[in-house]
PDB file of C-alpha atoms in Angstrom:
ATOM      1  CA  UNK A 122     -45.146   6.653  35.879  1.00  0.00           C
ATOM      2  CA  UNK A 123     -42.930   9.317  34.356  1.00  0.00           C
ATOM      3  CA  UNK A 124     -45.611  12.049  34.215  1.00  0.00           C
ATOM      4  CA  UNK A 125     -48.480  13.154  36.424  1.00  0.00           C
ATOM      5  CA  UNK A 126     -51.165  15.556  35.244  1.00  0.00           C
ATOM      6  CA  UNK A 127     -53.185  17.405  37.881  1.00  0.00           C
ATOM      7  CA  UNK A 128     -56.557  18.347  36.438  1.00  0.00           C
ATOM      8  CA  UNK A 129     -59.424  20.369  37.878  1.00  0.00           C
ATOM      9  CA  UNK A 130     -61.753  17.647  39.174  1.00  0.00           C
ATOM     10  CA  UNK A 131     -62.160  16.411  42.729  1.00  0.00           C
ATOM     11  CA  UNK A 132     -58.882  15.716  44.538  1.00  0.00           C
ATOM     12  CA  UNK A 133     -58.512  14.215  48.004  1.00  0.00           C
ATOM     13  CA  UNK A 134     -55.463  15.969  49.426  1.00  0.00           C
ATOM     14  CA  UNK A 135     -53.925  13.228  51.573  1.00  0.00           C
ATOM     15  CA  UNK A 136     -54.267  10.596  48.872  1.00  0.00           C
ATOM     16  CA  UNK A 137     -52.937  12.831  46.085  1.00  0.00           C
ATOM     17  CA  UNK A 138     -49.926  13.992  48.079  1.00  0.00           C
ATOM     18  CA  UNK A 139     -49.051  10.411  49.002  1.00  0.00           C
ATOM     19  CA  UNK A 140     -49.522   9.320  45.397  1.00  0.00           C
ATOM     20  CA  UNK A 141     -47.202  12.060  44.126  1.00  0.00           C
ATOM     21  CA  UNK A 142     -44.581  11.168  46.730  1.00  0.00           C
ATOM     22  CA  UNK A 143     -44.677   7.460  45.865  1.00  0.00           C
ATOM     23  CA  UNK A 144     -44.719   8.129  42.117  1.00  0.00           C
ATOM     24  CA  UNK A 145     -41.746  10.486  42.360  1.00  0.00           C
ATOM     25  CA  UNK A 146     -39.795   7.889  44.333  1.00  0.00           C
ATOM     26  CA  UNK A 147     -40.618   5.164  41.799  1.00  0.00           C
ATOM     27  CA  UNK A 148     -39.509   7.447  38.957  1.00  0.00           C
ATOM     28  CA  UNK A 149     -36.130   7.989  40.627  1.00  0.00           C
ATOM     29  CA  UNK A 150     -36.792  11.386  42.182  1.00  0.00           C
ATOM     30  CA  UNK A 151     -38.898  14.477  41.646  1.00  0.00           C
ATOM     31  CA  UNK A 152     -36.530  15.690  38.912  1.00  0.00           C
ATOM     32  CA  UNK A 153     -37.354  12.546  36.901  1.00  0.00           C
ATOM     33  CA  UNK A 154     -41.112  13.122  37.024  1.00  0.00           C
ATOM     34  CA  UNK A 155     -42.904  15.543  34.697  1.00  0.00           C
ATOM     35  CA  UNK A 156     -45.565  17.323  36.774  1.00  0.00           C
ATOM     36  CA  UNK A 157     -48.200  19.066  34.661  1.00  0.00           C
ATOM     37  CA  UNK A 158     -50.964  21.409  35.804  1.00  0.00           C
ATOM     38  CA  UNK A 159     -54.021  21.348  33.552  1.00  0.00           C
ATOM     39  CA  UNK A 160     -55.906  24.623  34.016  1.00  0.00           C
ATOM     40  CA  UNK A 161     -57.620  24.606  37.455  1.00  0.00           C
ATOM     41  CA  UNK A 162     -55.272  21.863  38.628  1.00  0.00           C
ATOM     42  CA  UNK A 163     -52.783  24.716  39.116  1.00  0.00           C
ATOM     43  CA  UNK A 164     -54.820  25.973  42.068  1.00  0.00           C
ATOM     44  CA  UNK A 165     -54.554  22.635  43.878  1.00  0.00           C
ATOM     45  CA  UNK A 166     -50.788  22.570  43.349  1.00  0.00           C
ATOM     46  CA  UNK A 167     -50.547  26.137  44.655  1.00  0.00           C
ATOM     47  CA  UNK A 168     -52.395  25.178  47.832  1.00  0.00           C
ATOM     48  CA  UNK A 169     -49.918  22.315  48.355  1.00  0.00           C
ATOM     49  CA  UNK A 170     -46.876  24.539  47.646  1.00  0.00           C
ATOM     50  CA  UNK A 171     -45.939  22.317  44.709  1.00  0.00           C
ATOM     51  CA  UNK A 172     -44.437  23.786  41.555  1.00  0.00           C
ATOM     52  CA  UNK A 173     -45.362  22.108  38.252  1.00  0.00           C
ATOM     53  CA  UNK A 174     -42.923  21.755  35.369  1.00  0.00           C
ATOM     54  CA  UNK A 175     -45.573  22.666  32.805  1.00  0.00           C
ATOM     55  CA  UNK A 176     -48.853  24.590  32.996  1.00  0.00           C
ATOM     56  CA  UNK A 177     -51.470  24.100  30.262  1.00  0.00           C
ATOM     57  CA  UNK A 178     -54.920  25.593  29.749  1.00  0.00           C
ATOM     58  CA  UNK A 179     -57.150  28.386  28.573  1.00  0.00           C
ATOM     59  CA  UNK A 180     -57.461  29.279  32.277  1.00  0.00           C
ATOM     60  CA  UNK A 181     -61.135  30.201  31.998  1.00  0.00           C
ATOM     61  CA  UNK A 182     -61.916  28.206  35.141  1.00  0.00           C
ATOM     62  CA  UNK A 183     -59.209  29.762  37.338  1.00  0.00           C
ATOM     63  CA  UNK A 184     -60.350  31.921  40.235  1.00  0.00           C
ATOM     64  CA  UNK A 185     -59.123  35.541  40.408  1.00  0.00           C
ATOM     65  CA  UNK A 186     -56.528  34.360  42.928  1.00  0.00           C
ATOM     66  CA  UNK A 187     -55.472  31.583  40.578  1.00  0.00           C
ATOM     67  CA  UNK A 188     -55.101  34.001  37.683  1.00  0.00           C
ATOM     68  CA  UNK A 189     -53.030  36.324  39.849  1.00  0.00           C
ATOM     69  CA  UNK A 190     -50.799  33.396  40.845  1.00  0.00           C
ATOM     70  CA  UNK A 191     -50.414  32.367  37.203  1.00  0.00           C
ATOM     71  CA  UNK A 192     -49.054  35.801  36.355  1.00  0.00           C
ATOM     72  CA  UNK A 193     -46.353  35.473  39.036  1.00  0.00           C
ATOM     73  CA  UNK A 194     -44.890  32.248  37.641  1.00  0.00           C
ATOM     74  CA  UNK A 195     -41.371  32.524  36.294  1.00  0.00           C
ATOM     75  CA  UNK A 196     -38.913  29.994  34.883  1.00  0.00           C
ATOM     76  CA  UNK A 197     -41.804  27.684  34.105  1.00  0.00           C
ATOM     77  CA  UNK A 198     -43.267  26.621  30.780  1.00  0.00           C
ATOM     78  CA  UNK A 199     -46.812  27.931  30.318  1.00  0.00           C
ATOM     79  CA  UNK A 200     -48.897  26.905  27.312  1.00  0.00           C
ATOM     80  CA  UNK A 201     -51.897  29.208  26.894  1.00  0.00           C
ATOM     81  CA  UNK A 202     -54.752  27.732  24.872  1.00  0.00           C
ATOM     82  CA  UNK A 203     -57.593  29.525  23.169  1.00  0.00           C
ATOM     83  CA  UNK A 204     -60.990  28.932  24.821  1.00  0.00           C
ATOM     84  CA  UNK A 205     -62.373  27.953  21.395  1.00  0.00           C
ATOM     85  CA  UNK A 206     -60.362  24.770  20.852  1.00  0.00           C
ATOM     86  CA  UNK A 207     -60.824  21.174  19.786  1.00  0.00           C
ATOM     87  CA  UNK A 208     -59.184  19.513  22.804  1.00  0.00           C
ATOM     88  CA  UNK A 209     -59.969  19.782  26.504  1.00  0.00           C
ATOM     89  CA  UNK A 210     -57.301  21.251  28.778  1.00  0.00           C
ATOM     90  CA  UNK A 211     -56.547  17.790  30.160  1.00  0.00           C
ATOM     91  CA  UNK A 212     -56.261  16.275  26.687  1.00  0.00           C
ATOM     92  CA  UNK A 213     -53.906  19.066  25.630  1.00  0.00           C
ATOM     93  CA  UNK A 214     -51.828  18.385  28.741  1.00  0.00           C
ATOM     94  CA  UNK A 215     -51.689  14.665  27.910  1.00  0.00           C
ATOM     95  CA  UNK A 216     -50.638  15.361  24.312  1.00  0.00           C
ATOM     96  CA  UNK A 217     -47.875  17.713  25.468  1.00  0.00           C
ATOM     97  CA  UNK A 218     -46.645  15.176  28.031  1.00  0.00           C
ATOM     98  CA  UNK A 219     -46.480  12.520  25.307  1.00  0.00           C
ATOM     99  CA  UNK A 220     -44.657  14.929  22.995  1.00  0.00           C
ATOM    100  CA  UNK A 221     -42.084  15.367  25.759  1.00  0.00           C
ATOM    101  CA  UNK A 222     -41.460  11.642  25.903  1.00  0.00           C
ATOM    102  CA  UNK A 223     -43.787  10.451  28.662  1.00  0.00           C
ATOM    103  CA  UNK A 224     -44.611   6.751  28.296  1.00  0.00           C
ATOM    104  CA  UNK A 225     -46.694   6.325  31.446  1.00  0.00           C
ATOM    105  CA  UNK A 226     -49.044   9.099  32.581  1.00  0.00           C
ATOM    106  CA  UNK A 227     -51.275   9.277  35.652  1.00  0.00           C
ATOM    107  CA  UNK A 228     -54.037  11.866  35.823  1.00  0.00           C
ATOM    108  CA  UNK A 229     -55.287  13.199  39.160  1.00  0.00           C
ATOM    109  CA  UNK A 230     -58.479  15.249  39.304  1.00  0.00           C
ATOM    110  CA  UNK A 231     -59.913  13.549  36.210  1.00  0.00           C
ATOM    111  CA  UNK A 232     -63.043  12.425  38.047  1.00  0.00           C
ATOM    112  CA  UNK A 233     -65.564  14.712  39.656  1.00  0.00           C
ATOM    113  CA  UNK A 234     -69.165  15.866  39.489  1.00  0.00           C
ATOM    114  CA  UNK A 235     -69.376  16.418  35.724  1.00  0.00           C
ATOM    115  CA  UNK A 236     -69.961  13.217  33.766  1.00  0.00           C
ATOM    116  CA  UNK A 237     -69.095  14.885  30.452  1.00  0.00           C
ATOM    117  CA  UNK A 238     -65.605  15.643  31.732  1.00  0.00           C
ATOM    118  CA  UNK A 239     -65.248  12.094  33.064  1.00  0.00           C
ATOM    119  CA  UNK A 240     -66.266  10.540  29.747  1.00  0.00           C
ATOM    120  CA  UNK A 241     -63.891  12.849  27.903  1.00  0.00           C
ATOM    121  CA  UNK A 242     -61.066  11.854  30.221  1.00  0.00           C
ATOM    122  CA  UNK A 243     -61.854   8.155  29.773  1.00  0.00           C
ATOM    123  CA  UNK A 244     -61.257   8.734  26.079  1.00  0.00           C
ATOM    124  CA  UNK A 245     -57.694   9.736  26.912  1.00  0.00           C
ATOM    125  CA  UNK A 246     -56.958   6.113  27.813  1.00  0.00           C
ATOM    126  CA  UNK A 247     -57.637   5.101  24.204  1.00  0.00           C
ATOM    127  CA  UNK A 248     -55.662   8.092  22.935  1.00  0.00           C
ATOM    128  CA  UNK A 249     -52.677   6.872  24.923  1.00  0.00           C
ATOM    129  CA  UNK A 250     -53.150   3.272  23.784  1.00  0.00           C
ATOM    130  CA  UNK A 251     -53.129   4.408  20.145  1.00  0.00           C
ATOM    131  CA  UNK A 252     -49.746   6.049  20.771  1.00  0.00           C
ATOM    132  CA  UNK A 253     -48.251   3.245  22.814  1.00  0.00           C
ATOM    133  CA  UNK A 254     -48.534   5.259  26.043  1.00  0.00           C
ATOM    134  CA  UNK A 255     -50.150   3.997  29.241  1.00  0.00           C
ATOM    135  CA  UNK A 256     -52.554   6.549  30.723  1.00  0.00           C
ATOM    136  CA  UNK A 257     -54.410   5.912  33.990  1.00  0.00           C
ATOM    137  CA  UNK A 258     -56.988   7.921  35.916  1.00  0.00           C
ATOM    138  CA  UNK A 259     -56.567   7.807  39.694  1.00  0.00           C
ATOM    139  CA  UNK A 260     -58.386   9.157  42.707  1.00  0.00           C
ATOM    140  CA  UNK A 261     -58.721   8.075  46.326  1.00  0.00           C
ATOM    141  CA  UNK A 262     -61.372   5.486  45.413  1.00  0.00           C
ATOM    142  CA  UNK A 263     -60.617   4.364  41.862  1.00  0.00           C
ATOM    143  CA  UNK A 264     -57.798   3.288  39.554  1.00  0.00           C
ATOM    144  CA  UNK A 265     -58.882   3.219  35.905  1.00  0.00           C
ATOM    145  CA  UNK A 266     -56.819   1.847  33.010  1.00  0.00           C
ATOM    146  CA  UNK A 267     -56.969  -0.064  29.759  1.00  0.00           C
ATOM    147  CA  UNK A 268     -55.125  -3.340  30.206  1.00  0.00           C
ATOM    148  CA  UNK A 269     -53.534  -5.651  27.623  1.00  0.00           C
ATOM    149  CA  UNK A 270     -54.251  -9.346  27.363  1.00  0.00           C
ATOM    150  CA  UNK A 271     -52.009 -11.334  29.691  1.00  0.00           C
ATOM    151  CA  UNK A 272     -52.158  -8.791  32.527  1.00  0.00           C
ATOM    152  CA  UNK A 273     -51.181 -10.263  35.907  1.00  0.00           C
ATOM    153  CA  UNK A 274     -52.689  -8.689  39.019  1.00  0.00           C
ATOM    154  CA  UNK A 275     -51.111  -9.347  42.421  1.00  0.00           C
ATOM    155  CA  UNK A 276     -53.548  -9.441  45.322  1.00  0.00           C
ATOM    156  CA  UNK A 277     -51.093  -7.815  47.729  1.00  0.00           C
ATOM    157  CA  UNK A 278     -50.591  -4.903  45.318  1.00  0.00           C
ATOM    158  CA  UNK A 279     -54.170  -4.332  44.220  1.00  0.00           C
ATOM    159  CA  UNK A 280     -55.505  -0.775  44.497  1.00  0.00           C
ATOM    160  CA  UNK A 281     -58.871  -1.691  45.957  1.00  0.00           C
ATOM    161  CA  UNK A 282     -60.952  -4.694  46.902  1.00  0.00           C
ATOM    162  CA  UNK A 283     -63.166  -4.664  43.818  1.00  0.00           C
ATOM    163  CA  UNK A 284     -62.080  -5.164  40.214  1.00  0.00           C
ATOM    164  CA  UNK A 285     -64.466  -4.528  37.310  1.00  0.00           C
ATOM    165  CA  UNK A 286     -64.021  -4.908  33.560  1.00  0.00           C
ATOM    166  CA  UNK A 287     -65.781  -3.206  30.642  1.00  0.00           C
ATOM    167  CA  UNK A 288     -65.413  -3.462  26.863  1.00  0.00           C
ATOM    168  CA  UNK A 289     -64.383  -0.277  25.062  1.00  0.00           C
ATOM    169  CA  UNK A 290     -65.213   0.507  21.448  1.00  0.00           C
ATOM    170  CA  UNK A 291     -66.990  -2.797  20.809  1.00  0.00           C
ATOM    171  CA  UNK A 292     -67.002  -6.322  22.157  1.00  0.00           C
ATOM    172  CA  UNK A 293     -64.130  -8.169  23.829  1.00  0.00           C
ATOM    173  CA  UNK A 294     -63.802 -11.783  22.700  1.00  0.00           C
ATOM    174  CA  UNK A 295     -62.206 -14.806  24.331  1.00  0.00           C
ATOM    175  CA  UNK A 296     -62.143 -13.163  27.758  1.00  0.00           C
ATOM    176  CA  UNK A 297     -60.772 -15.288  30.597  1.00  0.00           C
ATOM    177  CA  UNK A 298     -60.568 -14.166  34.235  1.00  0.00           C
ATOM    178  CA  UNK A 299     -58.544 -16.529  36.431  1.00  0.00           C
ATOM    179  CA  UNK A 300     -57.762 -16.175  40.121  1.00  0.00           C
ATOM    180  CA  UNK A 301     -60.951 -14.178  40.725  1.00  0.00           C
ATOM    181  CA  UNK A 302     -63.966 -14.972  42.897  1.00  0.00           C
ATOM    182  CA  UNK A 303     -66.111 -15.069  39.770  1.00  0.00           C
ATOM    183  CA  UNK A 304     -64.315 -16.758  36.896  1.00  0.00           C
ATOM    184  CA  UNK A 305     -65.069 -15.869  33.313  1.00  0.00           C
ATOM    185  CA  UNK A 306     -63.882 -18.304  30.649  1.00  0.00           C
ATOM    186  CA  UNK A 307     -63.763 -17.941  26.885  1.00  0.00           C
ATOM    187  CA  UNK A 308     -66.581 -15.446  27.015  1.00  0.00           C
ATOM    188  CA  UNK A 309     -67.639 -12.595  24.801  1.00  0.00           C
ATOM    189  CA  UNK A 310     -68.158  -9.360  26.724  1.00  0.00           C
ATOM    190  CA  UNK A 311     -70.348  -6.614  25.283  1.00  0.00           C
ATOM    191  CA  UNK A 312     -71.601  -3.326  26.696  1.00  0.00           C
ATOM    192  CA  UNK A 313     -75.087  -4.748  27.202  1.00  0.00           C
ATOM    193  CA  UNK A 314     -73.850  -7.622  29.391  1.00  0.00           C
ATOM    194  CA  UNK A 315     -70.922  -5.958  31.154  1.00  0.00           C
ATOM    195  CA  UNK A 316     -72.747  -6.351  34.468  1.00  0.00           C
ATOM    196  CA  UNK A 317     -71.266  -9.860  34.416  1.00  0.00           C
ATOM    197  CA  UNK A 318     -67.822  -8.434  35.190  1.00  0.00           C
ATOM    198  CA  UNK A 319     -68.633  -5.760  37.773  1.00  0.00           C
ATOM    199  CA  UNK A 320     -67.361  -5.922  41.390  1.00  0.00           C
ATOM    200  CA  UNK A 321     -65.222  -9.031  41.059  1.00  0.00           C
ATOM    201  CA  UNK A 322     -62.556  -9.849  43.654  1.00  0.00           C
ATOM    202  CA  UNK A 323     -59.074 -11.351  43.520  1.00  0.00           C
ATOM    203  CA  UNK A 324     -59.052 -14.509  45.669  1.00  0.00           C
ATOM    204  CA  UNK A 325     -55.671 -16.032  44.793  1.00  0.00           C
ATOM    205  CA  UNK A 326     -52.182 -14.560  45.189  1.00  0.00           C
ATOM    206  CA  UNK A 327     -52.256 -13.560  41.540  1.00  0.00           C
ATOM    207  CA  UNK A 328     -55.030 -13.158  38.997  1.00  0.00           C
ATOM    208  CA  UNK A 329     -54.675 -13.276  35.220  1.00  0.00           C
ATOM    209  CA  UNK A 330     -56.698 -11.487  32.554  1.00  0.00           C
ATOM    210  CA  UNK A 331     -56.509 -12.679  28.953  1.00  0.00           C
ATOM    211  CA  UNK A 332     -58.607 -12.046  25.862  1.00  0.00           C
ATOM    212  CA  UNK A 333     -58.396 -12.543  22.112  1.00  0.00           C
ATOM    213  CA  UNK A 334     -59.590  -9.245  20.664  1.00  0.00           C
ATOM    214  CA  UNK A 335     -61.020  -5.880  21.660  1.00  0.00           C
ATOM    215  CA  UNK A 336     -60.078  -3.274  24.220  1.00  0.00           C
ATOM    216  CA  UNK A 337     -60.657  -3.889  27.929  1.00  0.00           C
ATOM    217  CA  UNK A 338     -61.152  -1.262  30.640  1.00  0.00           C
ATOM    218  CA  UNK A 339     -60.286  -2.173  34.236  1.00  0.00           C
ATOM    219  CA  UNK A 340     -61.505  -0.274  37.275  1.00  0.00           C
ATOM    220  CA  UNK A 341     -60.117  -1.111  40.711  1.00  0.00           C
ATOM    221  CA  UNK A 342     -62.345   0.401  43.389  1.00  0.00           C
ATOM    222  CA  UNK A 343     -62.444   0.989  47.124  1.00  0.00           C
ATOM    223  CA  UNK A 344     -65.640   1.448  49.139  1.00  0.00           C
TER     224      UNK A 344
END
C-alpha cells in the first residue's frame, strides 16, 4: 500500500496501529506512505498522536474538540468540502489520493454501524478498479477487496480463516476455486446463489482463484 485513508467508522486501536506500522514499513518508511484523514477519521488520528499528510471533509461530524483541533493544524494540506456535495468524504479522500499518484489504497474505519456508509464504501473498490488502482477495506475482522482472475492466496499469509466470494455488478462466469475446502469449478456465480461461496477455507499451501468474466469480491474474515 502507498496510501492509507482513516475514515470515521469503527476502528479497533491495537489492530489499526499495527496495520499502519506494518504498512509504513512495507512502503519503505512513513515518509513513503500517504496518510489521509477523512472527516471524523481525524479524531482517531489525534487520539493516537498521528499526523496525517492530508485532511479531507466537510467536517460536519467532528466533535467540538475535533473542530478546535482542526483549526490548530499548520503545514498540512486541508481540503474543505461543502456539506452539499456529490461524493462522500471517504470517496473524496480516495479520489484525492489517486490524483496524488496512489496505486494501492487501504481504508480503515470504512465499516461500522451504518450499512449505507458500508455500501457506499464498497463502491469505492469498483471506482479504484476502473482507474487501475487497488482499494481495500480493512478492519480487525475483515479484509475486503476486488480480486483479478488468477489470484494466488497463500495459506500462511491469509488475513483470516474464512474466505468468501461475491459477484459485483452482475454474474461471474467460469469461476474456479482450487486449493479450498469447497472447490468450485467452471461455475457461474450470481447474487442469488452466492451462498455457495461463503465461508470457504484454504486447505492447501496455496489457493488459486480464476474466472472468465465479471467482477469478483473477496472477503477474508476472522471470528
